[in-house]
């Protein structure tokens, strides 16, 4: 078994006086546990990448995300591979169902100054994978249009075909695509464990100090969706399954 300390947040006995964080020692059957990477695409994560070329606005490279990918997500993914867990990737793409009148496209133009009908046309540096975090041989790549990895995709059937019950999840954005995906995973009966040092969200001017938006995203997951753990804890749990690993 994979044994992992799952942190969650207790809202009782009242919202005014919650008990707060607690941990539960989770036992995950490796044969029924999947490792899900949400939206870890884009150039800039490889050693020889010029991450700043041609990317501006909301796609300006974030050095913190680069560090998270290289120092936390990639080692956790590698540990999952060594332990024999199925690794599944979720990415954005320009769906044939997207048109000029699609409200999500207009929302993106209004709030982000991005027309996905242009910005997401392939090839582009926004949605391409850096080698270090690209899907490996045999690893499914699920293409989505909206925030949730389950919306009009084959993610659910892909996981069920592999008999997955528990999902260890990493990636971006903790409030938007990852947040919606793990919420819908819970709806479908999956037990969710998000590695909290493997996620990030964009911060508003009012939340930058203390990275409050990301803190609240993690708190929402711990209160309303499932559990969190750290990449270090997950890697150690995988290593106990693989003699001589680590």
GROMACS .gro file of N, CA and C in nm, residues 4-174:
model
  513
    4UNK      N    1   0.010   0.756   0.300
    4UNK     CA    2   0.031   0.898   0.276
    4UNK      C    3  -0.048   0.978   0.378
    5UNK      N    4   0.015   1.075   0.447
    5UNK     CA    5  -0.061   1.159   0.540
    5UNK      C    6  -0.148   1.259   0.464
    6UNK      N    7  -0.278   1.241   0.470
    6UNK     CA    8  -0.369   1.329   0.399
    6UNK      C    9  -0.420   1.439   0.493
    7UNK      N   10  -0.391   1.562   0.456
    7UNK     CA   11  -0.436   1.675   0.539
    7UNK      C   12  -0.573   1.722   0.491
    8UNK      N   13  -0.660   1.752   0.585
    8UNK     CA   14  -0.790   1.808   0.552
    8UNK      C   15  -0.824   1.916   0.654
    9UNK      N   16  -0.935   1.987   0.632
    9UNK     CA   17  -0.969   2.102   0.717
    9UNK      C   18  -1.109   2.081   0.773
   10UNK      N   19  -1.119   2.091   0.907
   10UNK     CA   20  -1.246   2.068   0.976
   10UNK      C   21  -1.317   2.201   0.999
   11UNK      N   22  -1.436   2.215   0.943
   11UNK     CA   23  -1.515   2.336   0.957
   11UNK      C   24  -1.603   2.335   1.082
   12UNK      N   25  -1.617   2.219   1.144
   12UNK     CA   26  -1.702   2.211   1.262
   12UNK      C   27  -1.621   2.245   1.387
   13UNK      N   28  -1.677   2.278   1.500
   13UNK     CA   29  -1.822   2.275   1.528
   13UNK      C   30  -1.899   2.397   1.476
   14UNK      N   31  -1.826   2.501   1.433
   14UNK     CA   32  -1.895   2.617   1.375
   14UNK      C   33  -1.798   2.689   1.284
   15UNK      N   34  -1.853   2.767   1.189
   15UNK     CA   35  -1.768   2.844   1.100
   15UNK      C   36  -1.690   2.950   1.176
   16UNK      N   37  -1.744   2.995   1.289
   16UNK     CA   38  -1.676   3.096   1.369
   16UNK      C   39  -1.562   3.038   1.451
   17UNK      N   40  -1.569   2.910   1.477
   17UNK     CA   41  -1.469   2.847   1.564
   17UNK      C   42  -1.436   2.707   1.514
   18UNK      N   43  -1.377   2.698   1.393
   18UNK     CA   44  -1.350   2.565   1.336
   18UNK      C   45  -1.232   2.497   1.405
   19UNK      N   46  -1.235   2.366   1.402
   19UNK     CA   47  -1.123   2.290   1.457
   19UNK      C   48  -0.998   2.302   1.370
   20UNK      N   49  -1.017   2.325   1.241
   20UNK     CA   50  -0.903   2.349   1.152
   20UNK      C   51  -0.841   2.221   1.100
   21UNK      N   52  -0.711   2.227   1.072
   21UNK     CA   53  -0.642   2.117   1.004
   21UNK      C   54  -0.631   1.991   1.090
   22UNK      N   55  -0.638   1.879   1.020
   22UNK     CA   56  -0.611   1.749   1.080
   22UNK      C   57  -0.550   1.662   0.972
   23UNK      N   58  -0.492   1.550   1.011
   23UNK     CA   59  -0.434   1.456   0.916
   23UNK      C   60  -0.492   1.318   0.937
   24UNK      N   61  -0.505   1.247   0.827
   24UNK     CA   62  -0.549   1.108   0.828
   24UNK      C   63  -0.446   1.026   0.751
   25UNK      N   64  -0.406   0.914   0.808
   25UNK     CA   65  -0.311   0.829   0.739
   25UNK      C   66  -0.386   0.750   0.632
   26UNK      N   67  -0.363   0.787   0.506
   26UNK     CA   68  -0.434   0.726   0.396
   26UNK      C   69  -0.359   0.603   0.346
   27UNK      N   70  -0.434   0.502   0.311
   27UNK     CA   71  -0.378   0.383   0.247
   27UNK      C   72  -0.434   0.376   0.106
   28UNK      N   73  -0.345   0.386   0.009
   28UNK     CA   74  -0.383   0.388  -0.132
   28UNK      C   75  -0.330   0.262  -0.199
   29UNK      N   76  -0.419   0.190  -0.263
   29UNK     CA   77  -0.380   0.071  -0.339
   29UNK      C   78  -0.309   0.118  -0.466
   30UNK      N   79  -0.180   0.085  -0.485
   30UNK     CA   80  -0.109   0.131  -0.605
   30UNK      C   81  -0.177   0.087  -0.734
   31UNK      N   82  -0.244  -0.026  -0.730
   31UNK     CA   83  -0.311  -0.076  -0.850
   31UNK      C   84  -0.434   0.006  -0.885
   32UNK      N   85  -0.480   0.090  -0.790
   32UNK     CA   86  -0.602   0.169  -0.813
   32UNK      C   87  -0.579   0.319  -0.791
   33UNK      N   88  -0.453   0.361  -0.797
   33UNK     CA   89  -0.417   0.501  -0.775
   33UNK      C   90  -0.357   0.560  -0.901
   34UNK      N   91  -0.409   0.673  -0.945
   34UNK     CA   92  -0.358   0.741  -1.063
   34UNK      C   93  -0.289   0.871  -1.026
   35UNK      N   94  -0.196   0.912  -1.111
   35UNK     CA   95  -0.124   1.038  -1.093
   35UNK      C   96  -0.167   1.129  -1.207
   36UNK      N   97  -0.236   1.238  -1.175
   36UNK     CA   98  -0.297   1.325  -1.275
   36UNK      C   99  -0.225   1.460  -1.278
   37UNK      N  100  -0.176   1.498  -1.396
   37UNK     CA  101  -0.106   1.626  -1.414
   37UNK      C  102  -0.196   1.716  -1.499
   38UNK      N  103  -0.235   1.829  -1.441
   38UNK     CA  104  -0.328   1.921  -1.507
   38UNK      C  105  -0.254   2.044  -1.557
   39UNK      N  106  -0.259   2.067  -1.686
   39UNK     CA  107  -0.213   2.192  -1.750
   39UNK      C  108  -0.071   2.234  -1.711
   40UNK      N  109   0.022   2.140  -1.722
   40UNK     CA  110   0.163   2.173  -1.697
   40UNK      C  111   0.236   2.191  -1.831
   41UNK      N  112   0.171   2.260  -1.923
   41UNK     CA  113   0.224   2.279  -2.057
   41UNK      C  114   0.300   2.411  -2.068
   42UNK      N  115   0.356   2.436  -2.184
   42UNK     CA  116   0.423   2.563  -2.213
   42UNK      C  117   0.574   2.549  -2.222
   43UNK      N  118   0.634   2.633  -2.305
   43UNK     CA  119   0.780   2.636  -2.310
   43UNK      C  120   0.834   2.706  -2.187
   44UNK      N  121   0.959   2.673  -2.154
   44UNK     CA  122   1.024   2.743  -2.045
   44UNK      C  123   1.068   2.657  -1.929
   45UNK      N  124   1.038   2.527  -1.934
   45UNK     CA  125   1.073   2.440  -1.823
   45UNK      C  126   1.201   2.359  -1.848
   46UNK      N  127   1.248   2.353  -1.974
   46UNK     CA  128   1.370   2.279  -2.004
   46UNK      C  129   1.493   2.366  -1.980
   47UNK      N  130   1.608   2.301  -1.963
   47UNK     CA  131   1.732   2.374  -1.935
   47UNK      C  132   1.766   2.474  -2.044
   48UNK      N  133   1.743   2.436  -2.171
   48UNK     CA  134   1.788   2.519  -2.282
   48UNK      C  135   1.677   2.605  -2.340
   49UNK      N  136   1.564   2.616  -2.271
   49UNK     CA  137   1.454   2.698  -2.321
   49UNK      C  138   1.480   2.847  -2.298
   50UNK      N  139   1.449   2.927  -2.398
   50UNK     CA  140   1.440   3.072  -2.378
   50UNK      C  141   1.294   3.100  -2.347
   51UNK      N  142   1.261   3.102  -2.218
   51UNK     CA  143   1.122   3.104  -2.174
   51UNK      C  144   1.052   3.235  -2.206
   52UNK      N  145   1.126   3.343  -2.229
   52UNK     CA  146   1.063   3.472  -2.245
   52UNK      C  147   1.028   3.510  -2.386
   53UNK      N  148   1.073   3.433  -2.483
   53UNK     CA  149   1.053   3.471  -2.622
   53UNK      C  150   0.905   3.472  -2.660
   54UNK      N  151   0.855   3.590  -2.694
   54UNK     CA  152   0.723   3.601  -2.755
   54UNK      C  153   0.606   3.576  -2.663
   55UNK      N  154   0.626   3.567  -2.532
   55UNK     CA  155   0.516   3.541  -2.441
   55UNK      C  156   0.495   3.661  -2.350
   56UNK      N  157   0.375   3.718  -2.357
   56UNK     CA  158   0.345   3.839  -2.280
   56UNK      C  159   0.208   3.822  -2.213
   57UNK      N  160   0.169   3.924  -2.138
   57UNK     CA  161   0.038   3.923  -2.073
   57UNK      C  162   0.025   3.807  -1.977
   58UNK      N  163  -0.089   3.737  -1.983
   58UNK     CA  164  -0.111   3.626  -1.889
   58UNK      C  165  -0.020   3.508  -1.918
   59UNK      N  166   0.045   3.507  -2.036
   59UNK     CA  167   0.136   3.399  -2.070
   59UNK      C  168   0.282   3.433  -2.044
   60UNK      N  169   0.308   3.546  -1.978
   60UNK     CA  170   0.444   3.579  -1.940
   60UNK      C  171   0.498   3.470  -1.847
   61UNK      N  172   0.615   3.415  -1.873
   61UNK     CA  173   0.668   3.307  -1.791
   61UNK      C  174   0.679   3.345  -1.644
   62UNK      N  175   0.644   3.252  -1.558
   62UNK     CA  176   0.646   3.272  -1.413
   62UNK      C  177   0.758   3.186  -1.355
   63UNK      N  178   0.862   3.249  -1.298
   63UNK     CA  179   0.973   3.168  -1.244
   63UNK      C  180   0.931   3.078  -1.129
   64UNK      N  181   0.826   3.115  -1.056
   64UNK     CA  182   0.780   3.029  -0.947
   64UNK      C  183   0.718   2.902  -1.003
   65UNK      N  184   0.638   2.915  -1.108
   65UNK     CA  185   0.580   2.796  -1.171
   65UNK      C  186   0.690   2.708  -1.229
   66UNK      N  187   0.791   2.768  -1.288
   66UNK     CA  188   0.903   2.690  -1.341
   66UNK      C  189   0.969   2.608  -1.229
   67UNK      N  190   0.989   2.673  -1.114
   67UNK     CA  191   1.049   2.602  -1.001
   67UNK      C  192   0.958   2.489  -0.952
   68UNK      N  193   0.827   2.514  -0.945
   68UNK     CA  194   0.734   2.412  -0.900
   68UNK      C  195   0.737   2.291  -0.994
   69UNK      N  196   0.737   2.318  -1.124
   69UNK     CA  197   0.740   2.208  -1.221
   69UNK      C  198   0.867   2.127  -1.207
   70UNK      N  199   0.980   2.194  -1.205
   70UNK     CA  200   1.109   2.123  -1.207
   70UNK      C  201   1.143   2.058  -1.073
   71UNK      N  202   1.112   2.125  -0.962
   71UNK     CA  203   1.158   2.078  -0.831
   71UNK      C  204   1.054   1.996  -0.756
   72UNK      N  205   0.928   2.002  -0.799
   72UNK     CA  206   0.824   1.929  -0.725
   72UNK      C  207   0.742   1.837  -0.815
   73UNK      N  208   0.687   1.889  -0.924
   73UNK     CA  209   0.601   1.806  -1.009
   73UNK      C  210   0.679   1.695  -1.078
   74UNK      N  211   0.792   1.729  -1.140
   74UNK     CA  212   0.869   1.628  -1.212
   74UNK      C  213   0.921   1.518  -1.120
   75UNK      N  214   0.979   1.550  -1.003
   75UNK     CA  215   1.020   1.442  -0.913
   75UNK      C  216   0.903   1.356  -0.865
   76UNK      N  217   0.787   1.418  -0.838
   76UNK     CA  218   0.671   1.340  -0.795
   76UNK      C  219   0.622   1.250  -0.907
   77UNK      N  220   0.618   1.302  -1.030
   77UNK     CA  221   0.579   1.220  -1.144
   77UNK      C  222   0.675   1.103  -1.163
   78UNK      N  223   0.804   1.129  -1.151
   78UNK     CA  224   0.903   1.022  -1.167
   78UNK      C  225   0.884   0.913  -1.061
   79UNK      N  226   0.852   0.956  -0.939
   79UNK     CA  227   0.826   0.858  -0.832
   79UNK      C  228   0.702   0.775  -0.864
   80UNK      N  229   0.599   0.840  -0.917
   80UNK     CA  230   0.478   0.767  -0.955
   80UNK      C  231   0.509   0.665  -1.064
   81UNK      N  232   0.590   0.704  -1.160
   81UNK     CA  233   0.627   0.610  -1.267
   81UNK      C  234   0.701   0.490  -1.210
   82UNK      N  235   0.798   0.515  -1.123
   82UNK     CA  236   0.876   0.404  -1.067
   82UNK      C  237   0.788   0.310  -0.985
   83UNK      N  238   0.685   0.365  -0.922
   83UNK     CA  239   0.595   0.283  -0.841
   83UNK      C  240   0.489   0.214  -0.925
   84UNK      N  241   0.487   0.241  -1.055
   84UNK     CA  242   0.394   0.173  -1.144
   84UNK      C  243   0.256   0.235  -1.150
   85UNK      N  244   0.239   0.357  -1.100
   85UNK     CA  245   0.110   0.424  -1.106
   85UNK      C  246   0.084   0.476  -1.247
   86UNK      N  247  -0.037   0.464  -1.297
   86UNK     CA  248  -0.067   0.525  -1.427
   86UNK      C  249  -0.060   0.677  -1.417
   87UNK      N  250   0.011   0.737  -1.512
   87UNK     CA  251   0.024   0.883  -1.518
   87UNK      C  252  -0.062   0.933  -1.634
   88UNK      N  253  -0.150   1.027  -1.604
   88UNK     CA  254  -0.242   1.081  -1.704
   88UNK      C  255  -0.226   1.233  -1.708
   89UNK      N  256  -0.225   1.288  -1.828
   89UNK     CA  257  -0.206   1.431  -1.847
   89UNK      C  258  -0.335   1.493  -1.901
   90UNK      N  259  -0.364   1.614  -1.854
   90UNK     CA  260  -0.476   1.692  -1.905
   90UNK      C  261  -0.421   1.824  -1.958
   91UNK      N  262  -0.464   1.862  -2.079
   91UNK     CA  263  -0.413   1.984  -2.140
   91UNK      C  264  -0.525   2.059  -2.209
   92UNK      N  265  -0.504   2.187  -2.235
   92UNK     CA  266  -0.597   2.267  -2.314
   92UNK      C  267  -0.571   2.248  -2.463
   93UNK      N  268  -0.673   2.273  -2.542
   93UNK     CA  269  -0.656   2.275  -2.688
   93UNK      C  270  -0.767   2.359  -2.748
   94UNK      N  271  -0.750   2.392  -2.873
   94UNK     CA  272  -0.851   2.470  -2.944
   94UNK      C  273  -0.953   2.374  -3.003
   95UNK      N  274  -1.066   2.363  -2.934
   95UNK     CA  275  -1.168   2.267  -2.973
   95UNK      C  276  -1.238   2.309  -3.102
   96UNK      N  277  -1.275   2.213  -3.186
   96UNK     CA  278  -1.355   2.246  -3.305
   96UNK      C  279  -1.491   2.306  -3.268
   97UNK      N  280  -1.534   2.285  -3.143
   97UNK     CA  281  -1.661   2.339  -3.099
   97UNK      C  282  -1.656   2.484  -3.057
   98UNK      N  283  -1.537   2.545  -3.060
   98UNK     CA  284  -1.524   2.684  -3.018
   98UNK      C  285  -1.545   2.777  -3.137
   99UNK      N  286  -1.633   2.875  -3.121
   99UNK     CA  287  -1.665   2.968  -3.228
   99UNK      C  288  -1.658   3.111  -3.175
  100UNK      N  289  -1.672   3.208  -3.265
  100UNK     CA  290  -1.665   3.348  -3.226
  100UNK      C  291  -1.772   3.384  -3.123
  101UNK      N  292  -1.884   3.316  -3.128
  101UNK     CA  293  -1.994   3.348  -3.037
  101UNK      C  294  -1.987   3.274  -2.904
  102UNK      N  295  -1.887   3.186  -2.887
  102UNK     CA  296  -1.877   3.109  -2.762
  102UNK      C  297  -1.850   3.202  -2.645
  103UNK      N  298  -1.928   3.191  -2.541
  103UNK     CA  299  -1.917   3.286  -2.430
  103UNK      C  300  -1.783   3.276  -2.360
  104UNK      N  301  -1.727   3.157  -2.348
  104UNK     CA  302  -1.597   3.145  -2.282
  104UNK      C  303  -1.488   3.218  -2.361
  105UNK      N  304  -1.496   3.212  -2.493
  105UNK     CA  305  -1.400   3.286  -2.576
  105UNK      C  306  -1.415   3.436  -2.552
  106UNK      N  307  -1.538   3.486  -2.545
  106UNK     CA  308  -1.561   3.628  -2.523
  106UNK      C  309  -1.519   3.670  -2.382
  107UNK      N  310  -1.539   3.582  -2.285
  107UNK     CA  311  -1.493   3.609  -2.148
  107UNK      C  312  -1.342   3.623  -2.146
  108UNK      N  313  -1.272   3.536  -2.216
  108UNK     CA  314  -1.126   3.542  -2.221
  108UNK      C  315  -1.078   3.673  -2.282
  109UNK      N  316  -1.146   3.717  -2.387
  109UNK     CA  317  -1.109   3.844  -2.449
  109UNK      C  318  -1.135   3.960  -2.354
  110UNK      N  319  -1.247   3.953  -2.281
  110UNK     CA  320  -1.287   4.062  -2.194
  110UNK      C  321  -1.197   4.074  -2.071
  111UNK      N  322  -1.160   3.962  -2.012
  111UNK     CA  323  -1.089   3.967  -1.884
  111UNK      C  324  -0.938   3.947  -1.897
  112UNK      N  325  -0.894   3.877  -2.003
  112UNK     CA  326  -0.751   3.845  -2.017
  112UNK      C  327  -0.688   3.907  -2.141
  113UNK      N  328  -0.768   3.971  -2.225
  113UNK     CA  329  -0.720   4.027  -2.351
  113UNK      C  330  -0.655   3.920  -2.437
  114UNK      N  331  -0.715   3.801  -2.436
  114UNK     CA  332  -0.666   3.688  -2.515
  114UNK      C  333  -0.781   3.633  -2.598
  115UNK      N  334  -0.763   3.629  -2.729
  115UNK     CA  335  -0.857   3.562  -2.817
  115UNK      C  336  -0.801   3.423  -2.844
  116UNK      N  337  -0.860   3.322  -2.781
  116UNK     CA  338  -0.806   3.186  -2.794
  116UNK      C  339  -0.817   3.135  -2.937
  117UNK      N  340  -0.909   3.189  -3.015
  117UNK     CA  341  -0.917   3.148  -3.156
  117UNK      C  342  -0.789   3.180  -3.232
  118UNK      N  343  -0.714   3.276  -3.182
  118UNK     CA  344  -0.585   3.310  -3.241
  118UNK      C  345  -0.470   3.254  -3.158
  119UNK      N  346  -0.472   3.280  -3.027
  119UNK     CA  347  -0.358   3.245  -2.940
  119UNK      C  348  -0.336   3.095  -2.930
  120UNK      N  349  -0.442   3.015  -2.946
  120UNK     CA  350  -0.429   2.871  -2.928
  120UNK      C  351  -0.416   2.794  -3.059
  121UNK      N  352  -0.407   2.866  -3.170
  121UNK     CA  353  -0.385   2.794  -3.295
  121UNK      C  354  -0.246   2.730  -3.294
  122UNK      N  355  -0.239   2.604  -3.329
  122UNK     CA  356  -0.111   2.534  -3.328
  122UNK      C  357  -0.040   2.552  -3.461
  123UNK      N  358   0.095   2.556  -3.457
  123UNK     CA  359   0.181   2.543  -3.339
  123UNK      C  360   0.192   2.675  -3.263
  124UNK      N  361   0.210   2.665  -3.132
  124UNK     CA  362   0.231   2.783  -3.050
  124UNK      C  363   0.314   2.745  -2.928
  125UNK      N  364   0.372   2.844  -2.864
  125UNK     CA  365   0.457   2.821  -2.747
  125UNK      C  366   0.377   2.814  -2.618
  126UNK      N  367   0.247   2.844  -2.627
  126UNK     CA  368   0.164   2.846  -2.507
  126UNK      C  369   0.127   2.705  -2.464
  127UNK      N  370   0.082   2.622  -2.558
  127UNK     CA  371   0.028   2.490  -2.526
  127UNK      C  372   0.125   2.375  -2.553
  128UNK      N  373   0.239   2.403  -2.615
  128UNK     CA  374   0.336   2.298  -2.641
  128UNK      C  375   0.396   2.251  -2.508
  129UNK      N  376   0.441   2.126  -2.503
  129UNK     CA  377   0.502   2.074  -2.381
  129UNK      C  378   0.654   2.089  -2.383
  130UNK      N  379   0.711   2.134  -2.271
  130UNK     CA  380   0.854   2.122  -2.252
  130UNK      C  381   0.889   1.975  -2.232
  131UNK      N  382   1.007   1.936  -2.275
  131UNK     CA  383   1.045   1.794  -2.269
  131UNK      C  384   1.041   1.739  -2.127
  132UNK      N  385   1.079   1.819  -2.030
  132UNK     CA  386   1.095   1.769  -1.894
  132UNK      C  387   0.963   1.723  -1.833
  133UNK      N  388   0.852   1.777  -1.880
  133UNK     CA  389   0.722   1.744  -1.820
  133UNK      C  390   0.624   1.690  -1.924
  134UNK      N  391   0.672   1.658  -2.044
  134UNK     CA  392   0.586   1.607  -2.151
  134UNK      C  393   0.537   1.466  -2.119
  135UNK      N  394   0.420   1.428  -2.171
  135UNK     CA  395   0.372   1.290  -2.153
  135UNK      C  396   0.473   1.190  -2.206
  136UNK      N  397   0.492   1.083  -2.130
  136UNK     CA  398   0.582   0.977  -2.169
  136UNK      C  399   0.511   0.873  -2.254
  137UNK      N  400   0.585   0.775  -2.305
  137UNK     CA  401   0.525   0.670  -2.389
  137UNK      C  402   0.411   0.599  -2.315
  138UNK      N  403   0.298   0.590  -2.381
  138UNK     CA  404   0.184   0.520  -2.324
  138UNK      C  405   0.104   0.599  -2.223
  139UNK      N  406   0.145   0.722  -2.192
  139UNK     CA  407   0.071   0.802  -2.095
  139UNK      C  408  -0.038   0.882  -2.166
  140UNK      N  409  -0.164   0.863  -2.128
  140UNK     CA  410  -0.273   0.931  -2.197
  140UNK      C  411  -0.264   1.083  -2.184
  141UNK      N  412  -0.299   1.152  -2.292
  141UNK     CA  413  -0.309   1.297  -2.294
  141UNK      C  414  -0.453   1.333  -2.326
  142UNK      N  415  -0.523   1.390  -2.230
  142UNK     CA  416  -0.663   1.425  -2.244
  142UNK      C  417  -0.674   1.573  -2.279
  143UNK      N  418  -0.736   1.604  -2.391
  143UNK     CA  419  -0.748   1.742  -2.437
  143UNK      C  420  -0.885   1.798  -2.397
  144UNK      N  421  -0.881   1.913  -2.332
  144UNK     CA  422  -1.005   1.976  -2.285
  144UNK      C  423  -1.015   2.118  -2.344
  145UNK      N  424  -1.136   2.169  -2.344
  145UNK     CA  425  -1.157   2.307  -2.387
  145UNK      C  426  -1.187   2.398  -2.269
  146UNK      N  427  -1.266   2.351  -2.175
  146UNK     CA  428  -1.305   2.432  -2.061
  146UNK      C  429  -1.217   2.399  -1.941
  147UNK      N  430  -1.252   2.456  -1.827
  147UNK     CA  431  -1.166   2.443  -1.709
  147UNK      C  432  -1.151   2.299  -1.662
  148UNK      N  433  -1.262   2.228  -1.652
  148UNK     CA  434  -1.256   2.094  -1.595
  148UNK      C  435  -1.204   1.992  -1.695
  149UNK      N  436  -1.116   1.906  -1.647
  149UNK     CA  437  -1.065   1.798  -1.730
  149UNK      C  438  -1.170   1.694  -1.764
  150UNK      N  439  -1.285   1.698  -1.695
  150UNK     CA  440  -1.390   1.600  -1.721
  150UNK      C  441  -1.494   1.650  -1.820
  151UNK      N  442  -1.497   1.779  -1.848
  151UNK     CA  443  -1.604   1.835  -1.931
  151UNK      C  444  -1.583   1.798  -2.078
  152UNK      N  445  -1.676   1.716  -2.130
  152UNK     CA  446  -1.674   1.673  -2.271
  152UNK      C  447  -1.540   1.612  -2.312
  153UNK      N  448  -1.481   1.531  -2.222
  153UNK     CA  449  -1.357   1.461  -2.252
  153UNK      C  450  -1.371   1.313  -2.217
  154UNK      N  451  -1.265   1.238  -2.241
  154UNK     CA  452  -1.262   1.096  -2.206
  154UNK      C  453  -1.184   1.070  -2.077
  155UNK      N  454  -1.165   1.172  -1.994
  155UNK     CA  455  -1.085   1.153  -1.873
  155UNK      C  456  -1.147   1.047  -1.782
  156UNK      N  457  -1.277   1.056  -1.758
  156UNK     CA  458  -1.341   0.961  -1.667
  156UNK      C  459  -1.327   0.818  -1.718
  157UNK      N  460  -1.355   0.795  -1.846
  157UNK     CA  461  -1.345   0.660  -1.900
  157UNK      C  462  -1.201   0.612  -1.904
  158UNK      N  463  -1.105   0.705  -1.925
  158UNK     CA  464  -0.963   0.668  -1.924
  158UNK      C  465  -0.920   0.621  -1.786
  159UNK      N  466  -0.965   0.690  -1.682
  159UNK     CA  467  -0.931   0.650  -1.545
  159UNK      C  468  -1.000   0.519  -1.508
  160UNK      N  469  -1.127   0.506  -1.543
  160UNK     CA  470  -1.201   0.385  -1.506
  160UNK      C  471  -1.147   0.263  -1.582
  161UNK      N  472  -1.099   0.283  -1.703
  161UNK     CA  473  -1.039   0.172  -1.777
  161UNK      C  474  -0.914   0.119  -1.707
  162UNK      N  475  -0.850   0.205  -1.628
  162UNK     CA  476  -0.733   0.165  -1.551
  162UNK      C  477  -0.767   0.132  -1.407
  163UNK      N  478  -0.896   0.123  -1.378
  163UNK     CA  479  -0.947   0.086  -1.245
  163UNK      C  480  -0.900   0.182  -1.136
  164UNK      N  481  -0.888   0.310  -1.172
  164UNK     CA  482  -0.841   0.410  -1.076
  164UNK      C  483  -0.955   0.451  -0.983
  165UNK      N  484  -0.926   0.453  -0.854
  165UNK     CA  485  -1.021   0.500  -0.752
  165UNK      C  486  -0.967   0.624  -0.682
  166UNK      N  487  -0.835   0.627  -0.655
  166UNK     CA  488  -0.771   0.739  -0.586
  166UNK      C  489  -0.688   0.819  -0.686
  167UNK      N  490  -0.694   0.952  -0.674
  167UNK     CA  491  -0.624   1.039  -0.767
  167UNK      C  492  -0.529   1.130  -0.691
  168UNK      N  493  -0.401   1.121  -0.722
  168UNK     CA  494  -0.301   1.218  -0.675
  168UNK      C  495  -0.286   1.320  -0.786
  169UNK      N  496  -0.307   1.448  -0.753
  169UNK     CA  497  -0.322   1.550  -0.857
  169UNK      C  498  -0.222   1.664  -0.835
  170UNK      N  499  -0.163   1.710  -0.946
  170UNK     CA  500  -0.070   1.824  -0.945
  170UNK      C  501  -0.101   1.911  -1.066
  171UNK      N  502  -0.053   2.036  -1.065
  171UNK     CA  503  -0.065   2.120  -1.183
  171UNK      C  504  -0.128   2.255  -1.155
  172UNK      N  505  -0.192   2.308  -1.256
  172UNK     CA  506  -0.234   2.448  -1.255
  172UNK      C  507  -0.373   2.462  -1.314
  173UNK      N  508  -0.445   2.558  -1.281
  173UNK     CA  509  -0.433   2.658  -1.178
  173UNK      C  510  -0.516   2.609  -1.060
  174UNK      N  511  -0.469   2.629  -0.939
  174UNK     CA  512  -0.536   2.569  -0.824
  174UNK      C  513  -0.678   2.618  -0.804
   0.00000   0.00000   0.00000
